[in-house]
GROMACS .gro file of C-alpha atoms in nm:
model
  509
    1MET     CA    1  -6.957 -14.931  -9.490
    2ASP     CA    2  -6.834 -15.213  -9.278
    3GLY     CA    3  -6.560 -15.340  -9.521
    4THR     CA    4  -6.748 -15.663  -9.604
    5THR     CA    5  -6.963 -15.522  -9.887
    6GLN     CA    6  -6.943 -15.721 -10.211
    7PHE     CA    7  -6.821 -15.540 -10.509
    8ASP     CA    8  -7.039 -15.585 -10.818
    9ASP     CA    9  -6.900 -15.292 -11.018
   10GLY     CA   10  -6.580 -15.310 -11.229
   11PHE     CA   11  -6.324 -15.588 -11.234
   12PRO     CA   12  -6.028 -15.684 -11.012
   13SER     CA   13  -5.689 -15.640 -11.193
   14ALA     CA   14  -5.633 -16.011 -11.231
   15THR     CA   15  -5.952 -16.044 -11.449
   16LEU     CA   16  -5.897 -15.724 -11.646
   17PHE     CA   17  -5.531 -15.782 -11.748
   18SER     CA   18  -5.588 -16.158 -11.845
   19GLN     CA   19  -5.809 -16.100 -12.151
   20GLY     CA   20  -5.532 -16.068 -12.407
   21TYR     CA   21  -5.547 -15.693 -12.456
   22SER     CA   22  -5.253 -15.449 -12.424
   23TYR     CA   23  -5.383 -15.151 -12.234
   24THR     CA   24  -5.230 -14.796 -12.203
   25TYR     CA   25  -5.293 -14.570 -11.908
   26ASP     CA   26  -5.580 -14.392 -12.077
   27ASP     CA   27  -5.746 -14.722 -12.159
   28VAL     CA   28  -5.827 -14.796 -11.796
   29ILE     CA   29  -6.008 -14.613 -11.507
   30PHE     CA   30  -6.039 -14.687 -11.139
   31LEU     CA   31  -6.371 -14.688 -10.962
   32PRO     CA   32  -6.405 -14.474 -10.646
   33GLY     CA   33  -6.309 -14.630 -10.310
   34TYR     CA   34  -6.421 -14.542  -9.953
   35ILE     CA   35  -6.267 -14.225  -9.811
   36ASP     CA   36  -6.195 -14.217  -9.430
   37PHE     CA   37  -5.877 -14.008  -9.426
   38PRO     CA   38  -5.776 -13.646  -9.525
   39THR     CA   39  -5.560 -13.583  -9.834
   40ASP     CA   40  -5.269 -13.472  -9.620
   41ALA     CA   41  -5.266 -13.816  -9.452
   42VAL     CA   42  -5.156 -13.980  -9.783
   43ASP     CA   43  -4.795 -14.106  -9.747
   44LEU     CA   44  -4.593 -14.118 -10.080
   45SER     CA   45  -4.278 -14.265  -9.937
   46THR     CA   46  -4.160 -14.567 -10.137
   47LYS     CA   47  -3.863 -14.778 -10.258
   48LEU     CA   48  -3.658 -14.708 -10.570
   49SER     CA   49  -3.481 -15.046 -10.530
   50ARG     CA   50  -3.432 -15.307 -10.253
   51ASN     CA   51  -3.208 -15.085 -10.032
   52ILE     CA   52  -3.291 -14.725 -10.145
   53SER     CA   53  -3.587 -14.537  -9.998
   54LEU     CA   54  -3.745 -14.219 -10.122
   55SER     CA   55  -4.000 -13.979  -9.977
   56LEU     CA   56  -4.154 -13.909 -10.327
   57PRO     CA   57  -4.201 -14.164 -10.611
   58CYS     CA   58  -4.021 -13.948 -10.864
   59VAL     CA   59  -3.729 -14.047 -11.085
   60ALA     CA   60  -3.571 -13.836 -11.367
   61SER     CA   61  -3.498 -14.037 -11.668
   62PRO     CA   62  -3.131 -14.092 -11.791
   63MET     CA   63  -3.174 -13.881 -12.097
   64ASP     CA   64  -2.927 -13.623 -12.222
   65THR     CA   65  -3.196 -13.352 -12.257
   66VAL     CA   66  -3.343 -13.431 -11.910
   67THR     CA   67  -3.097 -13.532 -11.643
   68GLU     CA   68  -2.766 -13.376 -11.543
   69SER     CA   69  -2.645 -13.213 -11.227
   70SER     CA   70  -2.923 -12.945 -11.200
   71MET     CA   71  -3.200 -13.195 -11.243
   72SER     CA   72  -3.046 -13.452 -11.010
   73ALA     CA   73  -2.995 -13.190 -10.737
   74ALA     CA   74  -3.354 -13.067 -10.773
   75MET     CA   75  -3.503 -13.415 -10.772
   76ALA     CA   76  -3.311 -13.513 -10.466
   77ALA     CA   77  -3.412 -13.194 -10.287
   78LEU     CA   78  -3.775 -13.281 -10.356
   79GLY     CA   79  -3.739 -13.634 -10.218
   80GLY     CA   80  -3.685 -13.826 -10.554
   81ILE     CA   81  -3.377 -13.903 -10.753
   82GLY     CA   82  -3.218 -13.835 -11.078
   83ILE     CA   83  -3.042 -14.080 -11.305
   84ILE     CA   84  -2.738 -13.925 -11.485
   85HIS     CA   85  -2.737 -14.019 -11.856
   86SER     CA   86  -2.435 -14.194 -12.020
   87ASN     CA   87  -2.436 -14.018 -12.352
   88ASN     CA   88  -2.102 -13.870 -12.279
   89THR     CA   89  -1.754 -13.983 -12.176
   90PRO     CA   90  -1.704 -14.174 -11.849
   91SER     CA   91  -1.515 -13.882 -11.700
   92GLN     CA   92  -1.787 -13.632 -11.795
   93GLN     CA   93  -2.049 -13.857 -11.648
   94ALA     CA   94  -1.848 -13.899 -11.333
   95SER     CA   95  -1.793 -13.524 -11.315
   96ILE     CA   96  -2.166 -13.459 -11.337
   97VAL     CA   97  -2.234 -13.710 -11.051
   98ARG     CA   98  -1.979 -13.543 -10.828
   99SER     CA   99  -2.132 -13.204 -10.907
  100ALA     CA  100  -2.478 -13.318 -10.811
  101LYS     CA  101  -2.368 -13.494 -10.496
  102SER     CA  102  -2.155 -13.192 -10.389
  103HIS     CA  103  -2.475 -12.976 -10.336
  104LYS     CA  104  -2.712 -12.922 -10.053
  105ILE     CA  105  -2.941 -12.686 -10.230
  106PRO     CA  106  -3.195 -12.768 -10.494
  107PHE     CA  107  -3.030 -12.622 -10.801
  108THR     CA  108  -2.691 -12.582 -10.969
  109ALA     CA  109  -2.571 -12.280 -11.155
  110ASP     CA  110  -2.379 -12.269 -11.482
  111LEU     CA  111  -2.039 -12.158 -11.371
  112ILE     CA  112  -1.792 -11.970 -11.596
  113PHE     CA  113  -1.416 -11.995 -11.544
  114LEU     CA  114  -1.121 -11.788 -11.693
  115SER     CA  115  -0.746 -11.814 -11.635
  116PRO     CA  116  -0.558 -11.499 -11.501
  117GLY     CA  117  -0.415 -11.414 -11.838
  118ASP     CA  118  -0.767 -11.405 -12.009
  119SER     CA  119  -0.953 -11.097 -12.100
  120ILE     CA  120  -1.329 -11.042 -12.121
  121HIS     CA  121  -1.433 -10.868 -12.439
  122SER     CA  122  -1.801 -10.879 -12.435
  123VAL     CA  123  -2.085 -10.888 -12.165
  124ASP     CA  124  -2.206 -11.205 -12.347
  125GLU     CA  125  -1.916 -11.385 -12.190
  126PHE     CA  126  -2.098 -11.368 -11.860
  127GLY     CA  127  -2.402 -11.542 -11.998
  128SER     CA  128  -2.683 -11.525 -11.738
  129SER     CA  129  -2.424 -11.531 -11.452
  130PRO     CA  130  -2.354 -11.214 -11.239
  131CYS     CA  131  -1.987 -11.305 -11.233
  132VAL     CA  132  -1.691 -11.522 -11.365
  133PHE     CA  133  -1.439 -11.717 -11.159
  134VAL     CA  134  -1.079 -11.693 -11.215
  135THR     CA  135  -0.875 -12.012 -11.142
  136GLU     CA  136  -0.512 -12.116 -11.195
  137SER     CA  137  -0.590 -12.318 -11.514
  138GLY     CA  138  -0.912 -12.150 -11.619
  139THR     CA  139  -1.106 -12.456 -11.529
  140GLN     CA  140  -1.339 -12.559 -11.244
  141GLY     CA  141  -1.095 -12.814 -11.101
  142SER     CA  142  -0.815 -12.585 -11.008
  143LYS     CA  143  -0.752 -12.328 -10.734
  144LEU     CA  144  -0.982 -12.023 -10.713
  145LEU     CA  145  -0.778 -11.698 -10.740
  146GLY     CA  146  -1.051 -11.436 -10.770
  147VAL     CA  147  -1.388 -11.336 -10.916
  148VAL     CA  148  -1.497 -11.073 -11.170
  149SER     CA  149  -1.848 -10.937 -11.128
  150ARG     CA  150  -2.053 -10.817 -11.422
  151SER     CA  151  -2.093 -10.465 -11.274
  152ALA     CA  152  -1.718 -10.439 -11.218
  153TRP     CA  153  -1.641 -10.530 -11.580
  154GLU     CA  154  -1.904 -10.291 -11.722
  155SER     CA  155  -1.747  -9.999 -11.529
  156LEU     CA  156  -1.399 -10.098 -11.646
  157GLY     CA  157  -1.226  -9.843 -11.879
  158ASN     CA  158  -0.980 -10.080 -12.047
  159LYS     CA  159  -1.178 -10.391 -12.172
  160GLU     CA  160  -0.852 -10.539 -12.307
  161ALA     CA  161  -0.702 -10.577 -11.957
  162ARG     CA  162  -0.627 -10.912 -11.821
  163VAL     CA  163  -0.882 -11.030 -11.552
  164SER     CA  164  -0.588 -11.065 -11.306
  165ASP     CA  165  -0.543 -10.691 -11.316
  166TYR     CA  166  -0.885 -10.606 -11.175
  167MET     CA  167  -1.040 -10.930 -11.025
  168THR     CA  168  -1.147 -10.938 -10.665
  169LYS     CA  169  -0.889 -11.149 -10.486
  170SER     CA  170  -0.989 -11.394 -10.206
  171PRO     CA  171  -1.366 -11.352 -10.264
  172VAL     CA  172  -1.618 -11.428 -10.000
  173SER     CA  173  -1.738 -11.785 -10.024
  174LEU     CA  174  -1.939 -12.043  -9.825
  175PRO     CA  175  -1.890 -12.421  -9.781
  176SER     CA  176  -2.085 -12.633 -10.023
  177SER     CA  177  -2.211 -12.823  -9.720
  178TYR     CA  178  -2.432 -12.525  -9.623
  179ASN     CA  179  -2.805 -12.584  -9.680
  180PHE     CA  180  -3.035 -12.345  -9.857
  181GLU     CA  181  -3.155 -12.168  -9.532
  182ASP     CA  182  -2.790 -12.108  -9.429
  183VAL     CA  183  -2.692 -11.957  -9.760
  184ALA     CA  184  -3.012 -11.751  -9.787
  185GLY     CA  185  -2.955 -11.620  -9.435
  186TYR     CA  186  -2.595 -11.520  -9.507
  187LEU     CA  187  -2.687 -11.331  -9.832
  188GLU     CA  188  -2.948 -11.143  -9.648
  189ALA     CA  189  -2.733 -11.063  -9.350
  190GLU     CA  190  -2.439 -10.950  -9.551
  191LYS     CA  191  -2.655 -10.777  -9.818
  192LEU     CA  192  -2.475 -10.959 -10.102
  193GLU     CA  193  -2.585 -11.010 -10.455
  194TYR     CA  194  -2.430 -11.355 -10.479
  195VAL     CA  195  -2.198 -11.587 -10.307
  196PRO     CA  196  -2.000 -11.886 -10.443
  197LEU     CA  197  -2.015 -12.226 -10.271
  198VAL     CA  198  -1.675 -12.415 -10.250
  199ASN     CA  199  -1.597 -12.774 -10.173
  200GLU     CA  200  -1.427 -12.795  -9.831
  201GLU     CA  201  -1.199 -13.071  -9.926
  202ASP     CA  202  -1.018 -12.898 -10.215
  203GLY     CA  203  -1.155 -12.542 -10.242
  204GLU     CA  204  -1.319 -12.608 -10.580
  205VAL     CA  205  -1.607 -12.385 -10.674
  206VAL     CA  206  -1.909 -12.609 -10.715
  207ASN     CA  207  -2.208 -12.356 -10.723
  208LEU     CA  208  -2.320 -11.998 -10.713
  209VAL     CA  209  -2.621 -11.874 -10.533
  210THR     CA  210  -2.769 -11.529 -10.599
  211SER     CA  211  -3.018 -11.324 -10.401
  212ALA     CA  212  -3.257 -11.369 -10.704
  213ASN     CA  213  -3.232 -11.747 -10.672
  214VAL     CA  214  -3.322 -11.718 -10.312
  215GLN     CA  215  -3.633 -11.513 -10.380
  216THR     CA  216  -3.746 -11.742 -10.653
  217ILE     CA  217  -3.712 -12.072 -10.437
  218LYS     CA  218  -3.880 -11.906 -10.146
  219GLY     CA  219  -4.179 -11.853 -10.367
  220PHE     CA  220  -4.203 -12.229 -10.442
  221PRO     CA  221  -4.410 -12.480 -10.253
  222LYS     CA  222  -4.231 -12.603  -9.940
  223LEU     CA  223  -4.001 -12.888 -10.014
  224GLY     CA  224  -4.044 -13.234  -9.847
  225LEU     CA  225  -3.782 -13.455  -9.695
  226PRO     CA  226  -3.481 -13.464  -9.939
  227SER     CA  227  -3.311 -13.783 -10.059
  228LEU     CA  228  -2.987 -13.800  -9.851
  229ARG     CA  229  -2.740 -14.070  -9.762
  230PRO     CA  230  -2.606 -14.097  -9.405
  231ASP     CA  231  -2.311 -13.869  -9.509
  232GLY     CA  232  -2.560 -13.598  -9.588
  233LYS     CA  233  -2.510 -13.599  -9.957
  234PHE     CA  234  -2.778 -13.616 -10.215
  235LEU     CA  235  -2.880 -13.954 -10.364
  236VAL     CA  236  -2.768 -13.980 -10.723
  237GLY     CA  237  -2.809 -14.255 -10.973
  238ALA     CA  238  -2.630 -14.312 -11.311
  239ALA     CA  239  -2.681 -14.513 -11.625
  240ILE     CA  240  -2.446 -14.751 -11.801
  241GLY     CA  241  -2.474 -14.980 -12.104
  242THR     CA  242  -2.374 -15.345 -12.143
  243ARG     CA  243  -2.042 -15.321 -12.320
  244GLU     CA  244  -1.706 -15.417 -12.185
  245SER     CA  245  -1.604 -15.062 -12.177
  246ASP     CA  246  -1.909 -14.983 -11.944
  247LYS     CA  247  -1.720 -15.177 -11.670
  248GLU     CA  248  -1.448 -14.907 -11.677
  249ARG     CA  249  -1.726 -14.639 -11.687
  250LEU     CA  250  -1.885 -14.800 -11.377
  251GLU     CA  251  -1.554 -14.791 -11.183
  252GLN     CA  252  -1.536 -14.409 -11.231
  253LEU     CA  253  -1.903 -14.367 -11.134
  254VAL     CA  254  -1.855 -14.575 -10.815
  255LYS     CA  255  -1.554 -14.358 -10.722
  256ALA     CA  256  -1.776 -14.051 -10.783
  257GLY     CA  257  -2.018 -14.177 -10.530
  258ILE     CA  258  -2.328 -14.309 -10.725
  259ASN     CA  259  -2.592 -14.478 -10.502
  260ALA     CA  260  -2.763 -14.685 -10.774
  261VAL     CA  261  -2.672 -14.791 -11.132
  262VAL     CA  262  -2.935 -14.839 -11.413
  263ILE     CA  263  -2.846 -15.084 -11.687
  264ASP     CA  264  -2.981 -14.871 -11.964
  265SER     CA  265  -3.117 -15.081 -12.259
  266SER     CA  266  -3.442 -15.055 -12.458
  267GLN     CA  267  -3.483 -15.430 -12.441
  268GLY     CA  268  -3.329 -15.583 -12.133
  269TYR     CA  269  -3.398 -15.940 -12.196
  270SER     CA  270  -3.049 -16.021 -12.326
  271LEU     CA  271  -2.735 -16.220 -12.243
  272TYR     CA  272  -2.538 -15.893 -12.237
  273GLN     CA  273  -2.762 -15.742 -11.960
  274THR     CA  274  -2.770 -16.051 -11.741
  275ASP     CA  275  -2.394 -16.073 -11.769
  276MET     CA  276  -2.350 -15.713 -11.673
  277ILE     CA  277  -2.587 -15.741 -11.372
  278LYS     CA  278  -2.393 -16.041 -11.241
  279PHE     CA  279  -2.070 -15.837 -11.288
  280VAL     CA  280  -2.201 -15.547 -11.091
  281LYS     CA  281  -2.333 -15.756 -10.798
  282ARG     CA  282  -2.007 -15.946 -10.792
  283THR     CA  283  -1.779 -15.644 -10.815
  284TYR     CA  284  -1.978 -15.388 -10.613
  285PRO     CA  285  -2.207 -15.588 -10.378
  286GLU     CA  286  -2.319 -15.278 -10.187
  287LEU     CA  287  -2.442 -15.102 -10.506
  288ASP     CA  288  -2.803 -15.131 -10.602
  289VAL     CA  289  -2.844 -15.234 -10.970
  290ILE     CA  290  -3.158 -15.158 -11.165
  291GLY     CA  291  -3.231 -15.358 -11.473
  292GLY     CA  292  -3.451 -15.322 -11.779
  293ASN     CA  293  -3.632 -15.218 -11.984
  294VAL     CA  294  -3.889 -15.501 -11.953
  295VAL     CA  295  -4.260 -15.535 -12.023
  296THR     CA  296  -4.324 -15.911 -11.964
  297SER     CA  297  -4.316 -16.160 -11.678
  298TYR     CA  298  -4.057 -16.382 -11.830
  299GLN     CA  299  -3.825 -16.088 -11.899
  300ALA     CA  300  -3.869 -15.975 -11.530
  301ARG     CA  301  -3.794 -16.325 -11.402
  302SER     CA  302  -3.469 -16.348 -11.600
  303LEU     CA  303  -3.332 -16.022 -11.459
  304ILE     CA  304  -3.454 -16.102 -11.109
  305GLN     CA  305  -3.260 -16.430 -11.132
  306ALA     CA  306  -2.958 -16.239 -11.240
  307GLY     CA  307  -2.970 -16.038 -10.921
  308VAL     CA  308  -3.137 -15.704 -10.992
  309ASP     CA  309  -3.250 -15.477 -10.704
  310GLY     CA  310  -3.508 -15.298 -10.914
  311LEU     CA  311  -3.678 -15.321 -11.258
  312ARG     CA  312  -3.750 -15.051 -11.515
  313VAL     CA  313  -4.069 -15.111 -11.705
  314GLY     CA  314  -4.167 -14.977 -12.046
  315MET     CA  315  -4.095 -15.026 -12.416
  316GLY     CA  316  -4.224 -14.778 -12.670
  317SER     CA  317  -4.450 -14.590 -12.440
  318GLY     CA  318  -4.248 -14.260 -12.430
  319SER     CA  319  -4.362 -13.954 -12.613
  320ILE     CA  320  -4.045 -13.955 -12.817
  321CYS     CA  321  -4.002 -14.334 -12.853
  322THR     CA  322  -4.106 -14.508 -13.179
  323THR     CA  323  -3.993 -14.863 -13.096
  324GLN     CA  324  -4.352 -15.008 -13.122
  325GLU     CA  325  -4.386 -14.839 -13.461
  326VAL     CA  326  -4.057 -14.918 -13.603
  327CYS     CA  327  -3.994 -15.265 -13.454
  328ALA     CA  328  -4.351 -15.381 -13.379
  329VAL     CA  329  -4.233 -15.488 -13.030
  330GLY     CA  330  -4.349 -15.365 -12.697
  331ARG     CA  331  -4.656 -15.352 -12.475
  332GLY     CA  332  -4.922 -15.103 -12.347
  333GLN     CA  333  -4.776 -14.944 -12.040
  334ALA     CA  334  -5.070 -15.013 -11.801
  335THR     CA  335  -5.052 -15.395 -11.887
  336ALA     CA  336  -4.675 -15.391 -11.878
  337VAL     CA  337  -4.657 -15.228 -11.532
  338TYR     CA  338  -4.921 -15.457 -11.392
  339LYS     CA  339  -4.769 -15.784 -11.528
  340VAL     CA  340  -4.408 -15.708 -11.431
  341SER     CA  341  -4.495 -15.579 -11.090
  342SER     CA  342  -4.696 -15.894 -11.024
  343VAL     CA  343  -4.388 -16.105 -11.065
  344ALA     CA  344  -4.143 -15.853 -10.900
  345HIS     CA  345  -4.365 -15.828 -10.594
  346GLU     CA  346  -4.318 -16.196 -10.518
  347GLU     CA  347  -3.932 -16.142 -10.496
  348GLY     CA  348  -3.946 -15.810 -10.318
  349VAL     CA  349  -3.810 -15.615 -10.625
  350PRO     CA  350  -3.954 -15.262 -10.667
  351VAL     CA  351  -4.067 -15.153 -11.016
  352ILE     CA  352  -4.007 -14.824 -11.193
  353ALA     CA  353  -4.282 -14.728 -11.439
  354ASP     CA  354  -4.081 -14.566 -11.726
  355GLY     CA  355  -4.263 -14.375 -11.992
  356GLY     CA  356  -4.611 -14.257 -12.094
  357ILE     CA  357  -4.653 -14.007 -11.813
  358LYS     CA  358  -4.841 -13.707 -11.934
  359ASN     CA  359  -5.043 -13.601 -11.627
  360SER     CA  360  -5.103 -13.666 -11.254
  361GLY     CA  361  -5.371 -13.925 -11.335
  362HIS     CA  362  -5.095 -14.135 -11.509
  363PHE     CA  363  -4.893 -14.119 -11.183
  364VAL     CA  364  -5.206 -14.257 -10.992
  365LYS     CA  365  -5.245 -14.536 -11.249
  366ALA     CA  366  -4.883 -14.633 -11.266
  367LEU     CA  367  -4.842 -14.659 -10.884
  368SER     CA  368  -5.177 -14.822 -10.828
  369LEU     CA  369  -5.104 -15.092 -11.089
  370GLY     CA  370  -4.786 -15.202 -10.899
  371ALA     CA  371  -4.507 -14.956 -10.964
  372SER     CA  372  -4.319 -14.814 -10.670
  373THR     CA  373  -4.176 -14.512 -10.851
  374VAL     CA  374  -4.244 -14.329 -11.182
  375MET     CA  375  -3.964 -14.233 -11.420
  376MET     CA  376  -4.019 -13.910 -11.624
  377GLY     CA  377  -3.871 -13.791 -11.942
  378SER     CA  378  -4.099 -13.551 -12.137
  379PHE     CA  379  -4.281 -13.461 -11.811
  380LEU     CA  380  -3.956 -13.294 -11.704
  381ALA     CA  381  -3.822 -13.177 -12.030
  382GLY     CA  382  -3.830 -12.803 -12.094
  383SER     CA  383  -3.806 -12.725 -11.722
  384SER     CA  384  -3.543 -12.487 -11.589
  385GLU     CA  385  -3.340 -12.772 -11.455
  386ALA     CA  386  -3.324 -12.976 -11.778
  387PRO     CA  387  -2.994 -12.942 -11.981
  388GLY     CA  388  -2.982 -12.695 -12.261
  389THR     CA  389  -3.066 -12.332 -12.326
  390TYR     CA  390  -3.393 -12.181 -12.403
  391GLU     CA  391  -3.475 -12.046 -12.755
  392TYR     CA  392  -3.786 -11.903 -12.921
  393ASN     CA  393  -3.966 -12.090 -13.194
  394LYS     CA  394  -4.139 -11.935 -13.497
  395ASP     CA  395  -4.456 -11.887 -13.292
  396GLY     CA  396  -4.270 -11.696 -13.019
  397LEU     CA  397  -4.292 -11.987 -12.763
  398ARG     CA  398  -3.991 -12.025 -12.525
  399VAL     CA  399  -3.873 -12.382 -12.580
  400LYS     CA  400  -3.595 -12.627 -12.508
  401ARG     CA  401  -3.457 -12.916 -12.708
  402TYR     CA  402  -3.584 -13.264 -12.615
  403ARG     CA  403  -3.496 -13.585 -12.799
  404GLY     CA  404  -3.548 -13.958 -12.752
  405MET     CA  405  -3.231 -14.150 -12.680
  406GLY     CA  406  -3.329 -14.359 -12.984
  407SER     CA  407  -3.342 -14.063 -13.217
  408LEU     CA  408  -3.064 -14.031 -13.479
  409ASP     CA  409  -2.973 -13.702 -13.318
  410ALA     CA  410  -2.888 -13.883 -12.990
  411MET     CA  411  -2.732 -14.191 -13.165
  412THR     CA  412  -2.463 -13.977 -13.321
  413LYS     CA  413  -2.344 -13.906 -12.958
  414GLY     CA  414  -2.329 -14.274 -12.872
  415SER     CA  415  -2.673 -14.381 -12.749
  416ASP     CA  416  -2.707 -14.637 -13.025
  417ALA     CA  417  -2.551 -14.888 -12.785
  418ARG     CA  418  -2.865 -14.866 -12.580
  419TYR     CA  419  -3.038 -15.030 -12.875
  420LEU     CA  420  -2.770 -15.280 -12.947
  421GLY     CA  421  -2.689 -15.106 -13.267
  422ASP     CA  422  -2.352 -14.949 -13.208
  423THR     CA  423  -2.182 -15.196 -13.434
  424ALA     CA  424  -2.431 -15.186 -13.713
  425LYS     CA  425  -2.346 -15.019 -14.038
  426LEU     CA  426  -2.703 -14.878 -14.079
  427LYS     CA  427  -2.850 -14.680 -13.790
  428ILE     CA  428  -3.231 -14.728 -13.746
  429ALA     CA  429  -3.398 -14.463 -13.531
  430GLN     CA  430  -3.635 -14.574 -13.259
  431GLY     CA  431  -3.713 -14.215 -13.140
  432VAL     CA  432  -3.756 -13.862 -13.244
  433ALA     CA  433  -3.616 -13.514 -13.166
  434GLY     CA  434  -3.796 -13.185 -13.115
  435THR     CA  435  -3.874 -12.908 -12.869
  436VAL     CA  436  -4.095 -12.862 -12.574
  437LYS     CA  437  -4.216 -12.534 -12.420
  438ASP     CA  438  -4.086 -12.381 -12.111
  439LYS     CA  439  -4.237 -12.541 -11.805
  440GLY     CA  440  -4.063 -12.341 -11.535
  441SER     CA  441  -3.893 -12.516 -11.236
  442VAL     CA  442  -3.959 -12.869 -11.138
  443LEU     CA  443  -3.936 -12.729 -10.773
  444LYS     CA  444  -4.273 -12.574 -10.843
  445PHE     CA  445  -4.474 -12.812 -11.054
  446ILE     CA  446  -4.359 -13.146 -10.903
  447PRO     CA  447  -4.500 -13.052 -10.564
  448TYR     CA  448  -4.839 -12.969 -10.721
  449THR     CA  449  -4.826 -13.288 -10.912
  450MET     CA  450  -4.766 -13.482 -10.600
  451GLN     CA  451  -5.061 -13.306 -10.431
  452ALA     CA  452  -5.292 -13.419 -10.725
  453LEU     CA  453  -5.151 -13.768 -10.673
  454LYS     CA  454  -5.258 -13.763 -10.314
  455GLN     CA  455  -5.600 -13.656 -10.408
  456GLY     CA  456  -5.617 -13.941 -10.668
  457PHE     CA  457  -5.515 -14.192 -10.403
  458GLN     CA  458  -5.778 -14.046 -10.165
  459ASP     CA  459  -6.055 -14.096 -10.432
  460ILE     CA  460  -5.976 -14.463 -10.475
  461GLY     CA  461  -5.952 -14.502 -10.099
  462VAL     CA  462  -5.580 -14.577 -10.036
  463SER     CA  463  -5.352 -14.370  -9.813
  464SER     CA  464  -5.013 -14.487  -9.933
  465ILE     CA  465  -4.839 -14.653 -10.224
  466GLN     CA  466  -4.814 -14.968 -10.021
  467SER     CA  467  -5.185 -14.957  -9.949
  468ALA     CA  468  -5.260 -14.920 -10.326
  469HIS     CA  469  -5.056 -15.232 -10.391
  470GLN     CA  470  -5.242 -15.427 -10.132
  471HIS     CA  471  -5.578 -15.316 -10.277
  472LEU     CA  472  -5.457 -15.413 -10.615
  473ARG     CA  473  -5.360 -15.766 -10.515
  474SER     CA  474  -5.659 -15.836 -10.301
  475GLY     CA  475  -5.900 -15.735 -10.578
  476LYS     CA  476  -6.041 -15.448 -10.376
  477LEU     CA  477  -5.919 -15.194 -10.634
  478ARG     CA  478  -6.170 -15.212 -10.913
  479LEU     CA  479  -6.106 -15.110 -11.280
  480GLU     CA  480  -6.286 -15.082 -11.615
  481VAL     CA  481  -6.186 -15.027 -11.973
  482ARG     CA  482  -6.283 -14.691 -12.124
  483THR     CA  483  -6.427 -14.672 -12.472
  484GLY     CA  484  -6.300 -14.390 -12.704
  485ALA     CA  485  -6.615 -14.194 -12.614
  486ALA     CA  486  -6.553 -14.245 -12.242
  487GLN     CA  487  -6.202 -14.114 -12.289
  488THR     CA  488  -6.332 -13.807 -12.458
  489GLU     CA  489  -6.592 -13.751 -12.189
  490GLY     CA  490  -6.333 -13.788 -11.918
  491GLY     CA  491  -6.072 -13.563 -12.054
  492VAL     CA  492  -5.971 -13.292 -12.303
  493GLN     CA  493  -5.946 -13.414 -12.666
  494GLU     CA  494  -5.887 -13.231 -12.983
  495GLY     CA  495  -6.162 -12.988 -13.059
  496GLY     CA  496  -6.237 -12.862 -12.707
  497ALA     CA  497  -6.344 -12.965 -12.357
  498HIS     CA  498  -6.702 -13.094 -12.357
  499GLY     CA  499  -6.800 -12.881 -12.650
  500LEU     CA  500  -6.645 -12.554 -12.530
  501VAL     CA  501  -6.538 -12.316 -12.809
  502SER     CA  502  -6.233 -12.220 -12.602
  503TYR     CA  503  -6.096 -12.302 -12.256
  504GLU     CA  504  -5.810 -12.270 -12.021
  505LYS     CA  505  -5.651 -12.580 -11.857
  506GLY     CA  506  -5.446 -12.476 -11.559
  507LYS     CA  507  -5.218 -12.721 -11.383
  508TYR     CA  508  -5.232 -12.558 -11.040
  509PHE     CA  509  -5.243 -12.219 -10.866
   0.00000   0.00000   0.00000
């Protein structure tokens, strides 16, 4: 093939998306391209916003059952980024940001703190931790005085004794600036079960690493280039709303060190959002601001004119979002990503495809249709790094809670402001709450998903996200619409895979 062959199969994107239909990812399929490079040559580096680069196109959604410090640390370690949700107080959100940015390793532990006068009456007070920390005030933010290991407490005769009577004083610790290899090497050399990591500036305990953690992470796929700022700290983003009080929230987040702020609204084409964007750019000109959500060209142009550095695309496409059903407003995600990215590309504004991601093929479609990154909610929910504790449902499955930010469950915590409904007397849900099964660690399944993404790019003949965008706009990338029967033929639908009575669908090995 000499590169001049005329294509007769399929349609260029401009033709397909100008016919008045609203397409989802499953509605469209790419035709194969010419392969002249190995899978490992595919480059997934990209832009989150005008000034922030990532080595992987992965963004954790600002949802209170998806992204807090553990998820943010893991995503940054992988080469993506987490956006901390705002369904909490400003001080709580800022604390989560500081926690995520204080780490150099790809996970954060649940730390337990007691004051010197406290007693431990039950082993349950340790939770899943091998120890508890004793500080002056019994909180994380005060001076560390000692540590009580689970084994020491279990061998204690008088369980009513104060922890100050038997704690280990001046416990061994390491600086939080140590990377994973440094910590793992220290634990092995000293034959320790665990070691706390402390902030070098104020001595605050910020994490706990156990030998079991080390062995688990060593079994995961090799991590890529982490998302770091010049100061060596993880990249972390945070969400805010459009209310006057969010300006004070933003001030705390900037002091905590955020690298990007997402204006979090289900419908971003509003006076409230454009005013907030202008405020952020005027007050913090070095901070990248991401606007949205949008699904149309005119929405995108409005926010670009207001000064955004990135756009978040999607309305009603998430698995727990019911906006299209309840409000009859939105757009199919494939069409939305293509239309918005076509406008944003002209202004050099990267696009985040937010919602509707169920498999690696959806990554391929989102990025090939013009997005620079993909935001994940349900795809990450139920993982080890997602907030919340595991429980077992009536069928014996290990699950975690997952809810849409438009669910009544989340709205009671304050997320109704995202839907411009915080002053309304009646609350109308635009999302649902439920559970998702245990997916294990994102440190394991995201690398495999990225490998599948590389293979998808290879099949359509593009070796990078930038190359995919060039093929899209030149018309070299060819698409077709799939009928219902074609979708059944191309994937697993209810009733079995291609007529099989039973089957196993593995994600990776």
